[in-house]
Amino acid sequence: MKKLIVNANVFNGVDAQLIENVSVLIEDNLITQIGEIDSSLADEVIDAKGGTVMPGLIDAHVHITLSAPFNEVDTMTREEVAIRSAKISEEMLMRGFTTVRDVAGNTLGLKSSIDNGYATGPRILPSMAAISQTSGHSDYRQNRAQERIGQHEDSPMMKLGAMKVADGRAEVLKAVREQLFMGASQIKIMAGGGASSTFDPLDTLQYTLDEMKAAVEAASDYGTYVAAHIHTADAMRRAAEAGVMSFEHATIMDDEIAQIIKEKGIWVVPSYFTSSLIAERKIPLPNEETYRKTERVGKAMFKSAELIKKYDIQNLAFGTDCVGERDVHATQLNELGAIEQTFDTITALRMATSNCGRLFELSTYQHPYQEGKLGQIVEGAYADLLIIDGNPLAGVACVMDTQNQKMIMKDGVVYKNTL
Ligand SMILES: [Zn+2]
């Protein structure tokens, strides 16, 4: 099946200029030609009416299965979590996200259901359970009376496969290999205190250097990498030494760690919008302590953005960290605006397209989608694209308004067409 998009301008995901007035040929699920193309070659012609073809959006930090406040997720059956996750995935695709990296959640069944056409949603690169030490950010026991859990049984969040606790080199190796067995395309660990968890202060260092190295070894033996939840500069120094390649949040940097990040080519996945939502107390958290922690993180984050600029850190990926009910996930597009404000338009657009595609290539043969490139409109890329009424390079507002997303295509299949 050949589809030809005509009368289009193209933002290819990388360049700061549009490729003007061209056609884009799609054969089955891949983009095979961009330029002046004879329309008699196509089975179907789509008139973009002067709109902009751009790569489908990519979010490198989502939690599809964490579809309610954590204490509520703890009370849900697997079926309820699955049904909510399917709804959230569908809504993500329908706001223009064609690929996401899930960084704590048992998304294996959801991912294969979407890939097989039994559910609608973005491509998913699953991390499966996020792994931490006991008393770390994955240790989501809700109160200290739950100490019996952990000695004898897993907490509900652990039973769902969203979180996993492992201590010591041997347990960490096993936990990582367990996620790889389940199809994780990358590994997520918690390398320092969390804002939304109750019993681990932000400044805690989580995992010894040796435990973290164990996680990196088991991942790299499987061709892939470790992404770490991380806030403080000290935690980042340790994780950088261990070989962690993706820093999630990375909110409280100092000059030294910013330089190390630049030198080692470590990826930074900040979340400016969701963090400010939490800091403004618009997302429910378990208690006062968790609010205090998120307020601190929310302020530090924008100082770290200045260090990102100062040291010209280019390995930046778009990640929203949307977690909770549908209304929180519905704010997903706002991160584009937050990045545009913090950096500029082209940075926001690259982060949400080609940069994520490059980051995901660190998964090598564990990458679930190896047939084409992700996040770019080039020959040989997956036909994951949006047609926008407007020019995204003039400002991301036209992408953020779903009314302007006239067409959503994933894997060559049209999910929305209001052209
Ligand atoms: Zn997160």
PDB file of N, CA, C and O and ligand atoms in Angstrom, residues 61 63 103 188 229 249 321, ligand 1:
ATOM      1  N   HIS A  61       9.437   9.724  29.098  1.00  0.00           N
ATOM      2  CA  HIS A  61       9.249   9.453  30.531  1.00  0.00           C
ATOM      3  C   HIS A  61       7.766   9.453  30.880  1.00  0.00           C
ATOM      4  O   HIS A  61       7.198  10.472  31.245  1.00  0.00           O
ATOM      5  N   HIS A  63       4.393   6.978  32.683  1.00  0.00           N
ATOM      6  CA  HIS A  63       4.021   5.858  33.557  1.00  0.00           C
ATOM      7  C   HIS A  63       2.564   5.527  33.243  1.00  0.00           C
ATOM      8  O   HIS A  63       1.663   5.972  33.940  1.00  0.00           O
ATOM      9  N   VAL A 103       8.734   4.208  32.065  1.00  0.00           N
ATOM     10  CA  VAL A 103       9.852   4.029  32.989  1.00  0.00           C
ATOM     11  C   VAL A 103       9.410   3.638  34.400  1.00  0.00           C
ATOM     12  O   VAL A 103       9.880   4.199  35.373  1.00  0.00           O
ATOM     13  N   LYS A 188      15.292   0.675  34.289  1.00  0.00           N
ATOM     14  CA  LYS A 188      15.089   1.868  35.124  1.00  0.00           C
ATOM     15  C   LYS A 188      15.452   1.529  36.561  1.00  0.00           C
ATOM     16  O   LYS A 188      14.932   0.565  37.118  1.00  0.00           O
ATOM     17  N   HIS A 229      16.269   7.344  37.879  1.00  0.00           N
ATOM     18  CA  HIS A 229      15.585   8.431  38.581  1.00  0.00           C
ATOM     19  C   HIS A 229      16.631   9.071  39.490  1.00  0.00           C
ATOM     20  O   HIS A 229      17.280   8.368  40.270  1.00  0.00           O
ATOM     21  N   HIS A 249      14.903  13.435  35.416  1.00  0.00           N
ATOM     22  CA  HIS A 249      14.698  14.611  36.292  1.00  0.00           C
ATOM     23  C   HIS A 249      15.978  15.460  36.362  1.00  0.00           C
ATOM     24  O   HIS A 249      15.986  16.573  35.911  1.00  0.00           O
ATOM     25  N   ASP A 321       6.797  12.776  32.662  1.00  0.00           N
ATOM     26  CA  ASP A 321       6.579  12.194  33.990  1.00  0.00           C
ATOM     27  C   ASP A 321       5.110  12.291  34.401  1.00  0.00           C
ATOM     28  O   ASP A 321       4.803  12.369  35.584  1.00  0.00           O
TER      29      ASP A 321
HETATM   30 ZN    ZN B   1       8.819   9.190  36.744  1.00  0.00          ZN
END
